[in-house]
């Protein structure tokens, strides 16, 4: 295995933002040079994780802007709804109390839209998932550097096949962690916006353990357990 590659992972053509978090096809090739193949797999796994984090960071931009607009509308509606009746009461603006109710209704509508479309919670989930993926990327880089240093200094134990297997284990564990983060975020989104029963996948994942098989329920009046009567101990007759 060679040293950690310094070249950036392959990105989309033209340097544009990769809008699709799905990965590229798995790189297939000849394993006659295991070091080159491991480096290629490392670039492929890291590039997929970077594209996933970039997708979440780009997806949260429009959600955050929409959430700010709706939150601002909610605040303005609440302030106007509380101020206009006071202006009408003091005589500064006659008939403004009715517009105060309209303002409160508009503020409530903005808040309901934010809750229904999930803009605030959506961009917060995007940021949390992107940060979690970035933490996994940092862990992968240090683990990969550790394997590279171990290969350069010389393995103290094991064979070359075992070293390659360790590297593949590191890459596979990292890929599984990133996939689990995406799956958890998608499950949270489905749970938040479902209007009916949970999907079958979530139902199978969140089914509580069944009750253990028990016998018939006990009757209202329970009989005391049958026990042998305790007779008083008799002293043996005294001998004269």
PDB file of C-alpha atoms in Angstrom:
ATOM      1  CA  UNK A   1       0.000   0.000   0.000  1.00  0.00           C
ATOM      2  CA  UNK A   2       1.388   3.388  -0.949  1.00  0.00           C
ATOM      3  CA  UNK A   3       1.134   6.627   0.944  1.00  0.00           C
ATOM      4  CA  UNK A   4      -2.076   8.584   1.322  1.00  0.00           C
ATOM      5  CA  UNK A   5      -2.975  10.291  -1.961  1.00  0.00           C
ATOM      6  CA  UNK A   6      -2.616  14.060  -1.995  1.00  0.00           C
ATOM      7  CA  UNK A   7      -4.732  14.635  -5.072  1.00  0.00           C
ATOM      8  CA  UNK A   8      -8.339  15.699  -4.467  1.00  0.00           C
ATOM      9  CA  UNK A   9     -11.073  13.166  -5.099  1.00  0.00           C
ATOM     10  CA  UNK A  10     -12.661  13.152  -8.521  1.00  0.00           C
ATOM     11  CA  UNK A  11     -15.549  15.568  -8.795  1.00  0.00           C
ATOM     12  CA  UNK A  12     -18.272  16.225 -11.316  1.00  0.00           C
ATOM     13  CA  UNK A  13     -17.363  17.452 -14.792  1.00  0.00           C
ATOM     14  CA  UNK A  14     -16.816  21.174 -15.040  1.00  0.00           C
ATOM     15  CA  UNK A  15     -16.232  21.601 -11.316  1.00  0.00           C
ATOM     16  CA  UNK A  16     -19.943  22.163 -10.632  1.00  0.00           C
ATOM     17  CA  UNK A  17     -21.806  21.159  -7.533  1.00  0.00           C
ATOM     18  CA  UNK A  18     -22.781  17.499  -7.470  1.00  0.00           C
ATOM     19  CA  UNK A  19     -26.521  17.621  -6.783  1.00  0.00           C
ATOM     20  CA  UNK A  20     -26.956  13.881  -6.439  1.00  0.00           C
ATOM     21  CA  UNK A  21     -25.788  12.227  -3.193  1.00  0.00           C
ATOM     22  CA  UNK A  22     -25.713   8.795  -4.811  1.00  0.00           C
ATOM     23  CA  UNK A  23     -22.260   7.410  -5.468  1.00  0.00           C
ATOM     24  CA  UNK A  24     -20.488   6.584  -8.681  1.00  0.00           C
ATOM     25  CA  UNK A  25     -20.125   2.972  -9.866  1.00  0.00           C
ATOM     26  CA  UNK A  26     -17.768   0.792  -7.904  1.00  0.00           C
ATOM     27  CA  UNK A  27     -14.305   0.889  -9.505  1.00  0.00           C
ATOM     28  CA  UNK A  28     -13.379  -2.470 -10.951  1.00  0.00           C
ATOM     29  CA  UNK A  29      -9.885  -3.347 -12.078  1.00  0.00           C
ATOM     30  CA  UNK A  30      -6.978  -5.716 -11.853  1.00  0.00           C
ATOM     31  CA  UNK A  31      -5.694  -6.536  -8.382  1.00  0.00           C
ATOM     32  CA  UNK A  32      -2.225  -7.294  -9.711  1.00  0.00           C
ATOM     33  CA  UNK A  33      -1.117  -4.056  -8.033  1.00  0.00           C
ATOM     34  CA  UNK A  34      -2.911  -4.077  -4.656  1.00  0.00           C
ATOM     35  CA  UNK A  35      -1.437  -0.741  -3.550  1.00  0.00           C
ATOM     36  CA  UNK A  36      -2.825   1.114  -6.582  1.00  0.00           C
ATOM     37  CA  UNK A  37      -6.187  -0.575  -6.214  1.00  0.00           C
ATOM     38  CA  UNK A  38      -6.412   0.353  -2.527  1.00  0.00           C
ATOM     39  CA  UNK A  39      -5.567   3.983  -3.319  1.00  0.00           C
ATOM     40  CA  UNK A  40      -8.256   3.997  -5.998  1.00  0.00           C
ATOM     41  CA  UNK A  41     -10.794   2.597  -3.575  1.00  0.00           C
ATOM     42  CA  UNK A  42      -9.803   5.195  -0.998  1.00  0.00           C
ATOM     43  CA  UNK A  43     -10.391   8.018  -3.507  1.00  0.00           C
ATOM     44  CA  UNK A  44     -13.729   6.501  -4.485  1.00  0.00           C
ATOM     45  CA  UNK A  45     -14.974   6.160  -0.879  1.00  0.00           C
ATOM     46  CA  UNK A  46     -13.738   9.587   0.170  1.00  0.00           C
ATOM     47  CA  UNK A  47     -15.160  11.245  -2.952  1.00  0.00           C
ATOM     48  CA  UNK A  48     -18.582   9.729  -2.315  1.00  0.00           C
ATOM     49  CA  UNK A  49     -18.564  10.998   1.275  1.00  0.00           C
ATOM     50  CA  UNK A  50     -17.485  14.489   0.185  1.00  0.00           C
ATOM     51  CA  UNK A  51     -20.262  14.627  -2.400  1.00  0.00           C
ATOM     52  CA  UNK A  52     -22.779  13.536   0.235  1.00  0.00           C
ATOM     53  CA  UNK A  53     -21.705  16.275   2.656  1.00  0.00           C
ATOM     54  CA  UNK A  54     -21.719  18.835  -0.173  1.00  0.00           C
ATOM     55  CA  UNK A  55     -25.238  17.819  -1.191  1.00  0.00           C
ATOM     56  CA  UNK A  56     -26.556  18.338   2.332  1.00  0.00           C
ATOM     57  CA  UNK A  57     -24.813  21.709   2.653  1.00  0.00           C
ATOM     58  CA  UNK A  58     -26.298  22.866  -0.656  1.00  0.00           C
ATOM     59  CA  UNK A  59     -29.745  21.537   0.224  1.00  0.00           C
ATOM     60  CA  UNK A  60     -29.866  23.515   3.461  1.00  0.00           C
ATOM     61  CA  UNK A  61     -29.298  26.891   1.716  1.00  0.00           C
ATOM     62  CA  UNK A  62     -32.777  27.372   0.249  1.00  0.00           C
ATOM     63  CA  UNK A  63     -34.405  25.760   3.277  1.00  0.00           C
ATOM     64  CA  UNK A  64     -32.679  28.199   5.622  1.00  0.00           C
ATOM     65  CA  UNK A  65     -33.673  31.195   3.491  1.00  0.00           C
ATOM     66  CA  UNK A  66     -37.289  30.083   3.315  1.00  0.00           C
ATOM     67  CA  UNK A  67     -37.354  29.388   7.049  1.00  0.00           C
ATOM     68  CA  UNK A  68     -35.985  32.858   7.812  1.00  0.00           C
ATOM     69  CA  UNK A  69     -38.629  34.509   5.624  1.00  0.00           C
ATOM     70  CA  UNK A  70     -41.436  32.560   7.275  1.00  0.00           C
ATOM     71  CA  UNK A  71     -40.066  33.192  10.760  1.00  0.00           C
ATOM     72  CA  UNK A  72     -39.823  36.891   9.977  1.00  0.00           C
ATOM     73  CA  UNK A  73     -43.424  36.873   8.746  1.00  0.00           C
ATOM     74  CA  UNK A  74     -44.490  35.146  11.954  1.00  0.00           C
ATOM     75  CA  UNK A  75     -42.743  37.734  14.120  1.00  0.00           C
ATOM     76  CA  UNK A  76     -44.114  40.706  12.130  1.00  0.00           C
ATOM     77  CA  UNK A  77     -47.623  39.254  12.216  1.00  0.00           C
ATOM     78  CA  UNK A  78     -47.464  38.793  15.994  1.00  0.00           C
ATOM     79  CA  UNK A  79     -46.110  42.309  16.558  1.00  0.00           C
ATOM     80  CA  UNK A  80     -48.685  43.915  14.262  1.00  0.00           C
ATOM     81  CA  UNK A  81     -51.482  41.861  15.789  1.00  0.00           C
ATOM     82  CA  UNK A  82     -50.546  43.079  19.269  1.00  0.00           C
ATOM     83  CA  UNK A  83     -49.915  46.727  18.260  1.00  0.00           C
ATOM     84  CA  UNK A  84     -52.923  47.549  16.076  1.00  0.00           C
ATOM     85  CA  UNK A  85     -55.594  46.948  18.755  1.00  0.00           C
ATOM     86  CA  UNK A  86     -53.652  49.285  21.044  1.00  0.00           C
ATOM     87  CA  UNK A  87     -53.566  51.971  18.354  1.00  0.00           C
ATOM     88  CA  UNK A  88     -57.288  51.565  17.877  1.00  0.00           C
ATOM     89  CA  UNK A  89     -57.870  51.760  21.621  1.00  0.00           C
ATOM     90  CA  UNK A  90     -55.870  54.957  22.028  1.00  0.00           C
ATOM     91  CA  UNK A  91     -57.529  56.560  19.019  1.00  0.00           C
ATOM     92  CA  UNK A  92     -54.380  56.893  16.940  1.00  0.00           C
ATOM     93  CA  UNK A  93     -55.690  54.613  14.165  1.00  0.00           C
ATOM     94  CA  UNK A  94     -59.430  54.078  14.089  1.00  0.00           C
ATOM     95  CA  UNK A  95     -60.536  50.665  12.886  1.00  0.00           C
ATOM     96  CA  UNK A  96     -57.059  49.128  13.124  1.00  0.00           C
ATOM     97  CA  UNK A  97     -58.205  46.377  15.468  1.00  0.00           C
ATOM     98  CA  UNK A  98     -59.613  44.337  12.590  1.00  0.00           C
ATOM     99  CA  UNK A  99     -56.291  44.492  10.756  1.00  0.00           C
ATOM    100  CA  UNK A 100     -54.653  43.240  13.931  1.00  0.00           C
ATOM    101  CA  UNK A 101     -56.592  40.004  13.694  1.00  0.00           C
ATOM    102  CA  UNK A 102     -55.616  39.714  10.057  1.00  0.00           C
ATOM    103  CA  UNK A 103     -51.955  40.155  11.009  1.00  0.00           C
ATOM    104  CA  UNK A 104     -52.218  37.461  13.637  1.00  0.00           C
ATOM    105  CA  UNK A 105     -53.794  35.152  11.077  1.00  0.00           C
ATOM    106  CA  UNK A 106     -50.990  35.811   8.596  1.00  0.00           C
ATOM    107  CA  UNK A 107     -48.359  35.185  11.278  1.00  0.00           C
ATOM    108  CA  UNK A 108     -50.010  31.910  12.224  1.00  0.00           C
ATOM    109  CA  UNK A 109     -50.141  30.948   8.541  1.00  0.00           C
ATOM    110  CA  UNK A 110     -46.394  31.585   8.172  1.00  0.00           C
ATOM    111  CA  UNK A 111     -45.659  29.454  11.217  1.00  0.00           C
ATOM    112  CA  UNK A 112     -47.911  26.675   9.935  1.00  0.00           C
ATOM    113  CA  UNK A 113     -46.177  26.722   6.544  1.00  0.00           C
ATOM    114  CA  UNK A 114     -42.793  26.433   8.230  1.00  0.00           C
ATOM    115  CA  UNK A 115     -43.991  23.488  10.270  1.00  0.00           C
ATOM    116  CA  UNK A 116     -45.773  21.801   7.367  1.00  0.00           C
ATOM    117  CA  UNK A 117     -42.949  22.090   4.848  1.00  0.00           C
ATOM    118  CA  UNK A 118     -40.305  21.422   7.505  1.00  0.00           C
ATOM    119  CA  UNK A 119     -37.951  24.203   6.453  1.00  0.00           C
ATOM    120  CA  UNK A 120     -36.436  24.970   9.856  1.00  0.00           C
ATOM    121  CA  UNK A 121     -36.131  21.345  10.924  1.00  0.00           C
ATOM    122  CA  UNK A 122     -34.953  20.384   7.424  1.00  0.00           C
ATOM    123  CA  UNK A 123     -31.970  22.685   7.244  1.00  0.00           C
ATOM    124  CA  UNK A 124     -31.013  21.799  10.811  1.00  0.00           C
ATOM    125  CA  UNK A 125     -31.025  18.100   9.858  1.00  0.00           C
ATOM    126  CA  UNK A 126     -28.949  18.880   6.770  1.00  0.00           C
ATOM    127  CA  UNK A 127     -26.314  20.707   8.817  1.00  0.00           C
ATOM    128  CA  UNK A 128     -26.181  17.963  11.444  1.00  0.00           C
ATOM    129  CA  UNK A 129     -25.823  15.227   8.824  1.00  0.00           C
ATOM    130  CA  UNK A 130     -23.140  17.131   6.889  1.00  0.00           C
ATOM    131  CA  UNK A 131     -21.136  17.699  10.070  1.00  0.00           C
ATOM    132  CA  UNK A 132     -21.451  14.024  11.015  1.00  0.00           C
ATOM    133  CA  UNK A 133     -20.204  12.968   7.559  1.00  0.00           C
ATOM    134  CA  UNK A 134     -17.272  15.386   7.824  1.00  0.00           C
ATOM    135  CA  UNK A 135     -16.323  13.914  11.193  1.00  0.00           C
ATOM    136  CA  UNK A 136     -16.349  10.453   9.640  1.00  0.00           C
ATOM    137  CA  UNK A 137     -14.110  11.721   6.838  1.00  0.00           C
ATOM    138  CA  UNK A 138     -11.571  13.048   9.345  1.00  0.00           C
ATOM    139  CA  UNK A 139     -11.589   9.714  11.149  1.00  0.00           C
ATOM    140  CA  UNK A 140     -11.065   7.866   7.864  1.00  0.00           C
ATOM    141  CA  UNK A 141      -8.091  10.049   6.939  1.00  0.00           C
ATOM    142  CA  UNK A 142      -6.355   9.418  10.245  1.00  0.00           C
ATOM    143  CA  UNK A 143      -7.073   5.686  10.103  1.00  0.00           C
ATOM    144  CA  UNK A 144      -5.770   5.539   6.555  1.00  0.00           C
ATOM    145  CA  UNK A 145      -2.655   7.503   7.528  1.00  0.00           C
ATOM    146  CA  UNK A 146      -2.068   5.035  10.352  1.00  0.00           C
ATOM    147  CA  UNK A 147      -2.170   2.117   7.921  1.00  0.00           C
ATOM    148  CA  UNK A 148       0.177   3.962   5.553  1.00  0.00           C
ATOM    149  CA  UNK A 149       2.703   4.625   8.311  1.00  0.00           C
ATOM    150  CA  UNK A 150       2.498   1.016   9.420  1.00  0.00           C
ATOM    151  CA  UNK A 151       3.208  -0.114   5.853  1.00  0.00           C
ATOM    152  CA  UNK A 152       6.142   2.288   5.420  1.00  0.00           C
ATOM    153  CA  UNK A 153       7.784   1.385   8.734  1.00  0.00           C
ATOM    154  CA  UNK A 154       7.240  -2.287   8.088  1.00  0.00           C
ATOM    155  CA  UNK A 155       4.556  -4.567   9.464  1.00  0.00           C
ATOM    156  CA  UNK A 156       5.491  -6.086  12.781  1.00  0.00           C
ATOM    157  CA  UNK A 157       2.997  -8.888  12.471  1.00  0.00           C
ATOM    158  CA  UNK A 158       0.845 -10.449   9.801  1.00  0.00           C
ATOM    159  CA  UNK A 159       1.278 -10.763   6.065  1.00  0.00           C
ATOM    160  CA  UNK A 160       0.632  -8.459   3.132  1.00  0.00           C
ATOM    161  CA  UNK A 161      -2.795 -10.011   2.579  1.00  0.00           C
ATOM    162  CA  UNK A 162      -3.734  -9.276   6.179  1.00  0.00           C
ATOM    163  CA  UNK A 163      -2.607  -5.650   5.755  1.00  0.00           C
ATOM    164  CA  UNK A 164      -4.760  -5.305   2.641  1.00  0.00           C
ATOM    165  CA  UNK A 165      -7.677  -6.865   4.493  1.00  0.00           C
ATOM    166  CA  UNK A 166      -7.294  -4.308   7.286  1.00  0.00           C
ATOM    167  CA  UNK A 167      -7.380  -1.482   4.749  1.00  0.00           C
ATOM    168  CA  UNK A 168     -10.493  -2.891   3.112  1.00  0.00           C
ATOM    169  CA  UNK A 169     -12.109  -3.206   6.541  1.00  0.00           C
ATOM    170  CA  UNK A 170     -11.405   0.467   7.259  1.00  0.00           C
ATOM    171  CA  UNK A 171     -12.946   1.532   3.946  1.00  0.00           C
ATOM    172  CA  UNK A 172     -15.983  -0.689   4.311  1.00  0.00           C
ATOM    173  CA  UNK A 173     -16.650   0.425   7.880  1.00  0.00           C
ATOM    174  CA  UNK A 174     -16.460   4.059   6.784  1.00  0.00           C
ATOM    175  CA  UNK A 175     -18.839   3.473   3.847  1.00  0.00           C
ATOM    176  CA  UNK A 176     -21.303   1.715   6.152  1.00  0.00           C
ATOM    177  CA  UNK A 177     -21.170   4.621   8.627  1.00  0.00           C
ATOM    178  CA  UNK A 178     -21.923   7.193   5.914  1.00  0.00           C
ATOM    179  CA  UNK A 179     -24.770   5.077   4.545  1.00  0.00           C
ATOM    180  CA  UNK A 180     -26.232   4.717   8.039  1.00  0.00           C
ATOM    181  CA  UNK A 181     -26.110   8.507   8.548  1.00  0.00           C
ATOM    182  CA  UNK A 182     -28.022   9.087   5.308  1.00  0.00           C
ATOM    183  CA  UNK A 183     -30.526   6.372   6.174  1.00  0.00           C
ATOM    184  CA  UNK A 184     -31.125   7.830   9.645  1.00  0.00           C
ATOM    185  CA  UNK A 185     -31.685  11.335   8.227  1.00  0.00           C
ATOM    186  CA  UNK A 186     -34.123   9.976   5.656  1.00  0.00           C
ATOM    187  CA  UNK A 187     -35.981   8.022   8.339  1.00  0.00           C
ATOM    188  CA  UNK A 188     -36.269  11.179  10.470  1.00  0.00           C
ATOM    189  CA  UNK A 189     -37.668  13.060   7.483  1.00  0.00           C
ATOM    190  CA  UNK A 190     -40.229  10.326   6.814  1.00  0.00           C
ATOM    191  CA  UNK A 191     -41.301  10.208  10.459  1.00  0.00           C
ATOM    192  CA  UNK A 192     -41.675  13.994  10.630  1.00  0.00           C
ATOM    193  CA  UNK A 193     -43.836  14.366   7.540  1.00  0.00           C
ATOM    194  CA  UNK A 194     -45.894  11.208   7.555  1.00  0.00           C
ATOM    195  CA  UNK A 195     -49.601  11.847   7.964  1.00  0.00           C
ATOM    196  CA  UNK A 196     -50.694   8.253   8.354  1.00  0.00           C
ATOM    197  CA  UNK A 197     -49.121   5.095   9.727  1.00  0.00           C
ATOM    198  CA  UNK A 198     -45.395   4.625   9.448  1.00  0.00           C
ATOM    199  CA  UNK A 199     -43.981   2.951   6.333  1.00  0.00           C
ATOM    200  CA  UNK A 200     -43.452  -0.823   6.541  1.00  0.00           C
ATOM    201  CA  UNK A 201     -39.675  -0.395   6.826  1.00  0.00           C
ATOM    202  CA  UNK A 202     -40.039   1.893   9.821  1.00  0.00           C
ATOM    203  CA  UNK A 203     -42.708  -0.312  11.335  1.00  0.00           C
ATOM    204  CA  UNK A 204     -40.413  -3.327  11.147  1.00  0.00           C
ATOM    205  CA  UNK A 205     -37.561  -1.299  12.641  1.00  0.00           C
ATOM    206  CA  UNK A 206     -39.600   0.169  15.517  1.00  0.00           C
ATOM    207  CA  UNK A 207     -41.835  -2.743  16.453  1.00  0.00           C
ATOM    208  CA  UNK A 208     -41.673  -3.260  20.207  1.00  0.00           C
ATOM    209  CA  UNK A 209     -40.929  -6.746  21.435  1.00  0.00           C
ATOM    210  CA  UNK A 210     -44.022  -8.898  21.705  1.00  0.00           C
ATOM    211  CA  UNK A 211     -45.480 -10.032  24.951  1.00  0.00           C
ATOM    212  CA  UNK A 212     -44.276 -13.338  26.217  1.00  0.00           C
ATOM    213  CA  UNK A 213     -46.749 -16.156  25.993  1.00  0.00           C
ATOM    214  CA  UNK A 214     -48.614 -16.426  29.260  1.00  0.00           C
ATOM    215  CA  UNK A 215     -51.406 -18.570  30.531  1.00  0.00           C
ATOM    216  CA  UNK A 216     -54.956 -17.499  31.286  1.00  0.00           C
ATOM    217  CA  UNK A 217     -55.365 -14.433  33.486  1.00  0.00           C
ATOM    218  CA  UNK A 218     -55.706 -15.130  37.191  1.00  0.00           C
ATOM    219  CA  UNK A 219     -59.181 -15.173  38.655  1.00  0.00           C
ATOM    220  CA  UNK A 220     -60.406 -12.465  40.951  1.00  0.00           C
ATOM    221  CA  UNK A 221     -60.430 -14.669  43.998  1.00  0.00           C
ATOM    222  CA  UNK A 222     -57.242 -16.613  44.347  1.00  0.00           C
ATOM    223  CA  UNK A 223     -57.033 -19.704  46.461  1.00  0.00           C
ATOM    224  CA  UNK A 224     -54.221 -19.950  48.967  1.00  0.00           C
ATOM    225  CA  UNK A 225     -51.563 -22.477  48.096  1.00  0.00           C
ATOM    226  CA  UNK A 226     -52.094 -25.956  49.449  1.00  0.00           C
ATOM    227  CA  UNK A 227     -49.558 -26.655  52.161  1.00  0.00           C
ATOM    228  CA  UNK A 228     -49.241 -29.373  54.718  1.00  0.00           C
ATOM    229  CA  UNK A 229     -50.530 -28.385  58.162  1.00  0.00           C
ATOM    230  CA  UNK A 230     -47.852 -27.783  60.712  1.00  0.00           C
ATOM    231  CA  UNK A 231     -48.472 -29.930  63.796  1.00  0.00           C
ATOM    232  CA  UNK A 232     -46.953 -28.935  67.099  1.00  0.00           C
ATOM    233  CA  UNK A 233     -43.939 -30.933  68.032  1.00  0.00           C
ATOM    234  CA  UNK A 234     -44.580 -33.323  70.935  1.00  0.00           C
ATOM    235  CA  UNK A 235     -42.015 -33.806  73.597  1.00  0.00           C
ATOM    236  CA  UNK A 236     -40.951 -37.394  74.124  1.00  0.00           C
ATOM    237  CA  UNK A 237     -42.160 -38.977  77.351  1.00  0.00           C
ATOM    238  CA  UNK A 238     -39.822 -38.589  80.274  1.00  0.00           C
ATOM    239  CA  UNK A 239     -38.300 -41.767  81.588  1.00  0.00           C
ATOM    240  CA  UNK A 240     -38.527 -42.432  85.287  1.00  0.00           C
TER     241      UNK A 240
END
